[in-house]
């Protein structure tokens, strides 16, 4: 019987050793799987945090965009209002240009309105449309002279009729 039990003992020990090796291999595989799962969970959590940060940044940018659009709309309304006011003010040009500041104590002031219907092509090109319109409607000049005749002469010397200029009116200047 002693001999018989040794015969069974060796295969039993080989079986136990194989079982132990299988258990160790299974344990390593289980540990590797657990590590992979933990690593995947950490990557997932990092992705979630990145997505949250991006979502917060997107919301902040959307808020800033809405605020910028409101500011833009407000500025556009203000610009439209200013354009309307400028058009209204441009309809009546109140500017008076000084033709010449040389004068004697006896000279009086005269407002002479000078027009030129074709200023852009005959005198100088490249003027803005509004400037050309002002020349067509007439520009007002402050001219110093003894009388209306002298005021006309000074104006004609600077803006001669042969170059297309015409005097529309001459009125006394009231300070």
mmCIF file of C-alpha atoms in Angstrom:
data_model
loop_
_atom_site.group_PDB
_atom_site.id
_atom_site.type_symbol
_atom_site.label_atom_id
_atom_site.label_comp_id
_atom_site.label_asym_id
_atom_site.label_seq_id
_atom_site.Cartn_x
_atom_site.Cartn_y
_atom_site.Cartn_z
ATOM 1 C CA UNK A 1 0.000 0.000 0.000
ATOM 2 C CA UNK A 2 2.857 2.440 0.610
ATOM 3 C CA UNK A 3 4.064 1.919 -2.859
ATOM 4 C CA UNK A 4 0.605 2.327 -4.229
ATOM 5 C CA UNK A 5 0.025 5.615 -2.383
ATOM 6 C CA UNK A 6 3.279 7.072 -3.757
ATOM 7 C CA UNK A 7 2.116 6.207 -7.228
ATOM 8 C CA UNK A 8 -1.010 8.210 -6.645
ATOM 9 C CA UNK A 9 0.759 10.922 -4.744
ATOM 10 C CA UNK A 10 2.945 11.993 -7.658
ATOM 11 C CA UNK A 11 0.066 12.570 -10.086
ATOM 12 C CA UNK A 12 -1.863 14.223 -7.281
ATOM 13 C CA UNK A 13 1.037 16.598 -6.668
ATOM 14 C CA UNK A 14 1.349 17.252 -10.413
ATOM 15 C CA UNK A 15 -2.395 17.922 -10.503
ATOM 16 C CA UNK A 16 -2.162 20.261 -7.501
ATOM 17 C CA UNK A 17 0.849 22.039 -9.066
ATOM 18 C CA UNK A 18 -1.016 22.377 -12.370
ATOM 19 C CA UNK A 19 -4.067 23.637 -10.519
ATOM 20 C CA UNK A 20 -1.919 26.129 -8.594
ATOM 21 C CA UNK A 21 -0.251 27.311 -11.814
ATOM 22 C CA UNK A 22 -3.675 27.653 -13.462
ATOM 23 C CA UNK A 23 -4.963 29.582 -10.447
ATOM 24 C CA UNK A 24 -1.923 31.881 -10.545
ATOM 25 C CA UNK A 25 -2.396 32.439 -14.302
ATOM 26 C CA UNK A 26 -6.117 33.101 -13.792
ATOM 27 C CA UNK A 27 -5.307 35.481 -10.926
ATOM 28 C CA UNK A 28 -2.797 37.374 -13.171
ATOM 29 C CA UNK A 29 -5.361 37.555 -15.957
ATOM 30 C CA UNK A 30 -7.963 38.760 -13.453
ATOM 31 C CA UNK A 31 -5.545 41.395 -12.143
ATOM 32 C CA UNK A 32 -4.737 42.499 -15.718
ATOM 33 C CA UNK A 33 -8.453 42.725 -16.499
ATOM 34 C CA UNK A 34 -9.066 44.718 -13.291
ATOM 35 C CA UNK A 35 -6.179 47.082 -14.196
ATOM 36 C CA UNK A 36 -7.581 47.542 -17.696
ATOM 37 C CA UNK A 37 -11.053 48.231 -16.292
ATOM 38 C CA UNK A 38 -9.624 50.727 -13.768
ATOM 39 C CA UNK A 39 -7.560 52.376 -16.537
ATOM 40 C CA UNK A 40 -10.623 52.576 -18.806
ATOM 41 C CA UNK A 41 -12.685 54.045 -15.950
ATOM 42 C CA UNK A 42 -9.990 56.681 -15.318
ATOM 43 C CA UNK A 43 -9.857 57.525 -19.053
ATOM 44 C CA UNK A 44 -13.662 57.739 -19.093
ATOM 45 C CA UNK A 45 -13.633 60.078 -16.082
ATOM 46 C CA UNK A 46 -10.944 62.245 -17.720
ATOM 47 C CA UNK A 47 -13.050 62.368 -20.926
ATOM 48 C CA UNK A 48 -16.121 63.348 -18.881
ATOM 49 C CA UNK A 49 -14.152 66.145 -17.187
ATOM 50 C CA UNK A 50 -12.817 67.367 -20.551
ATOM 51 C CA UNK A 51 -16.342 67.344 -21.992
ATOM 52 C CA UNK A 52 -17.640 69.293 -18.975
ATOM 53 C CA UNK A 53 -14.895 71.918 -19.380
ATOM 54 C CA UNK A 54 -15.636 72.196 -23.099
ATOM 55 C CA UNK A 55 -19.370 72.456 -22.409
ATOM 56 C CA UNK A 56 -18.734 75.232 -19.853
ATOM 57 C CA UNK A 57 -16.483 77.055 -22.333
ATOM 58 C CA UNK A 58 -19.103 76.640 -25.075
ATOM 59 C CA UNK A 59 -21.822 78.031 -22.815
ATOM 60 C CA UNK A 60 -19.605 80.967 -21.864
ATOM 61 C CA UNK A 61 -18.848 81.639 -25.535
ATOM 62 C CA UNK A 62 -22.546 81.417 -26.417
ATOM 63 C CA UNK A 63 -23.308 83.930 -23.648
ATOM 64 C CA UNK A 64 -20.562 86.248 -24.910
ATOM 65 C CA UNK A 65 -21.827 85.864 -28.483
ATOM 66 C CA UNK A 66 -25.375 86.810 -27.436
ATOM 67 C CA UNK A 67 -24.042 89.843 -25.548
ATOM 68 C CA UNK A 68 -21.900 90.851 -28.550
ATOM 69 C CA UNK A 69 -24.915 90.529 -30.855
ATOM 70 C CA UNK A 70 -26.964 92.717 -28.515
ATOM 71 C CA UNK A 71 -24.156 95.318 -28.504
ATOM 72 C CA UNK A 72 -23.906 95.081 -32.311
ATOM 73 C CA UNK A 73 -27.678 95.560 -32.696
ATOM 74 C CA UNK A 74 -27.555 98.536 -30.351
ATOM 75 C CA UNK A 75 -24.638 100.060 -32.268
ATOM 76 C CA UNK A 76 -26.413 99.488 -35.592
ATOM 77 C CA UNK A 77 -29.532 101.246 -34.285
ATOM 78 C CA UNK A 78 -27.384 104.133 -33.068
ATOM 79 C CA UNK A 79 -25.639 104.303 -36.461
ATOM 80 C CA UNK A 80 -28.968 104.318 -38.295
ATOM 81 C CA UNK A 81 -30.176 107.126 -36.030
ATOM 82 C CA UNK A 82 -26.971 109.100 -36.656
ATOM 83 C CA UNK A 83 -27.257 108.538 -40.420
ATOM 84 C CA UNK A 84 -30.824 109.846 -40.363
ATOM 85 C CA UNK A 85 -29.737 112.865 -38.333
ATOM 86 C CA UNK A 86 -26.811 113.479 -40.701
ATOM 87 C CA UNK A 87 -29.099 113.261 -43.718
ATOM 88 C CA UNK A 88 -31.484 115.714 -42.088
ATOM 89 C CA UNK A 89 -28.616 118.042 -41.215
ATOM 90 C CA UNK A 90 -27.092 117.602 -44.686
ATOM 91 C CA UNK A 91 -30.328 118.699 -46.312
ATOM 92 C CA UNK A 92 -29.647 122.212 -45.060
ATOM 93 C CA UNK A 93 -25.922 122.847 -45.181
ATOM 94 C CA UNK A 94 -25.282 125.604 -42.645
ATOM 95 C CA UNK A 95 -21.560 125.882 -43.272
ATOM 96 C CA UNK A 96 -20.095 129.217 -44.215
ATOM 97 C CA UNK A 97 -16.597 129.175 -45.699
ATOM 98 C CA UNK A 98 -14.343 132.194 -45.310
ATOM 99 C CA UNK A 99 -13.196 133.339 -48.748
ATOM 100 C CA UNK A 100 -10.584 135.781 -47.518
ATOM 101 C CA UNK A 101 -9.896 137.228 -44.108
ATOM 102 C CA UNK A 102 -8.228 140.398 -45.433
ATOM 103 C CA UNK A 103 -10.394 143.437 -44.794
ATOM 104 C CA UNK A 104 -10.358 147.104 -43.969
ATOM 105 C CA UNK A 105 -12.296 148.686 -41.119
ATOM 106 C CA UNK A 106 -14.805 150.021 -43.678
ATOM 107 C CA UNK A 107 -15.506 146.569 -45.173
ATOM 108 C CA UNK A 108 -18.730 144.823 -44.368
ATOM 109 C CA UNK A 109 -19.413 141.119 -44.332
ATOM 110 C CA UNK A 110 -21.343 139.484 -47.184
ATOM 111 C CA UNK A 111 -22.579 135.911 -47.499
ATOM 112 C CA UNK A 112 -22.153 134.925 -51.132
ATOM 113 C CA UNK A 113 -23.648 131.638 -52.340
ATOM 114 C CA UNK A 114 -21.610 130.108 -55.183
ATOM 115 C CA UNK A 115 -22.691 127.061 -57.196
ATOM 116 C CA UNK A 116 -21.109 124.871 -59.833
ATOM 117 C CA UNK A 117 -23.263 122.196 -61.473
ATOM 118 C CA UNK A 118 -20.384 120.262 -63.024
ATOM 119 C CA UNK A 119 -17.646 120.712 -60.418
ATOM 120 C CA UNK A 120 -16.478 117.055 -60.448
ATOM 121 C CA UNK A 121 -15.582 116.963 -64.149
ATOM 122 C CA UNK A 122 -14.624 120.571 -64.927
ATOM 123 C CA UNK A 123 -12.687 121.580 -61.808
ATOM 124 C CA UNK A 124 -11.482 118.537 -59.882
ATOM 125 C CA UNK A 125 -12.305 114.861 -59.858
ATOM 126 C CA UNK A 126 -12.508 112.394 -57.021
ATOM 127 C CA UNK A 127 -14.748 114.405 -54.728
ATOM 128 C CA UNK A 128 -17.279 112.605 -52.572
ATOM 129 C CA UNK A 129 -20.854 112.568 -53.747
ATOM 130 C CA UNK A 130 -21.959 114.810 -50.865
ATOM 131 C CA UNK A 131 -19.302 117.426 -51.717
ATOM 132 C CA UNK A 132 -20.416 117.446 -55.361
ATOM 133 C CA UNK A 133 -24.039 117.845 -54.229
ATOM 134 C CA UNK A 134 -23.053 120.837 -52.063
ATOM 135 C CA UNK A 135 -21.414 122.493 -55.065
ATOM 136 C CA UNK A 136 -24.566 121.902 -57.118
ATOM 137 C CA UNK A 137 -26.823 123.352 -54.411
ATOM 138 C CA UNK A 138 -24.352 126.138 -53.655
ATOM 139 C CA UNK A 139 -21.718 126.812 -51.037
ATOM 140 C CA UNK A 140 -21.886 129.867 -48.822
ATOM 141 C CA UNK A 141 -18.817 132.073 -48.421
ATOM 142 C CA UNK A 142 -18.118 134.950 -46.051
ATOM 143 C CA UNK A 143 -16.638 137.758 -48.179
ATOM 144 C CA UNK A 144 -15.433 141.131 -46.909
ATOM 145 C CA UNK A 145 -16.050 144.154 -49.088
ATOM 146 C CA UNK A 146 -17.186 147.802 -49.099
ATOM 147 C CA UNK A 147 -20.421 146.869 -50.833
ATOM 148 C CA UNK A 148 -22.187 144.063 -52.673
ATOM 149 C CA UNK A 149 -20.353 144.885 -55.910
ATOM 150 C CA UNK A 150 -16.901 144.530 -54.248
ATOM 151 C CA UNK A 151 -18.013 141.266 -52.599
ATOM 152 C CA UNK A 152 -19.049 139.925 -56.031
ATOM 153 C CA UNK A 153 -15.724 141.022 -57.563
ATOM 154 C CA UNK A 154 -13.714 139.226 -54.853
ATOM 155 C CA UNK A 155 -15.828 136.098 -55.289
ATOM 156 C CA UNK A 156 -15.536 136.162 -59.094
ATOM 157 C CA UNK A 157 -11.751 136.526 -58.785
ATOM 158 C CA UNK A 158 -11.610 133.262 -56.810
ATOM 159 C CA UNK A 159 -14.509 131.430 -58.535
ATOM 160 C CA UNK A 160 -14.744 132.813 -62.078
ATOM 161 C CA UNK A 161 -17.828 132.377 -64.265
ATOM 162 C CA UNK A 162 -15.765 131.156 -67.244
ATOM 163 C CA UNK A 163 -14.876 128.067 -65.156
ATOM 164 C CA UNK A 164 -18.536 127.264 -64.562
ATOM 165 C CA UNK A 165 -19.104 129.001 -61.224
ATOM 166 C CA UNK A 166 -22.166 131.144 -60.691
ATOM 167 C CA UNK A 167 -23.182 133.440 -57.853
ATOM 168 C CA UNK A 168 -26.669 132.494 -56.665
ATOM 169 C CA UNK A 169 -27.088 135.187 -54.008
ATOM 170 C CA UNK A 170 -25.354 137.930 -52.043
ATOM 171 C CA UNK A 171 -26.702 138.887 -48.607
ATOM 172 C CA UNK A 172 -25.295 141.069 -45.856
ATOM 173 C CA UNK A 173 -23.589 139.073 -43.127
ATOM 174 C CA UNK A 174 -25.218 139.567 -39.743
ATOM 175 C CA UNK A 175 -22.702 138.813 -36.957
#
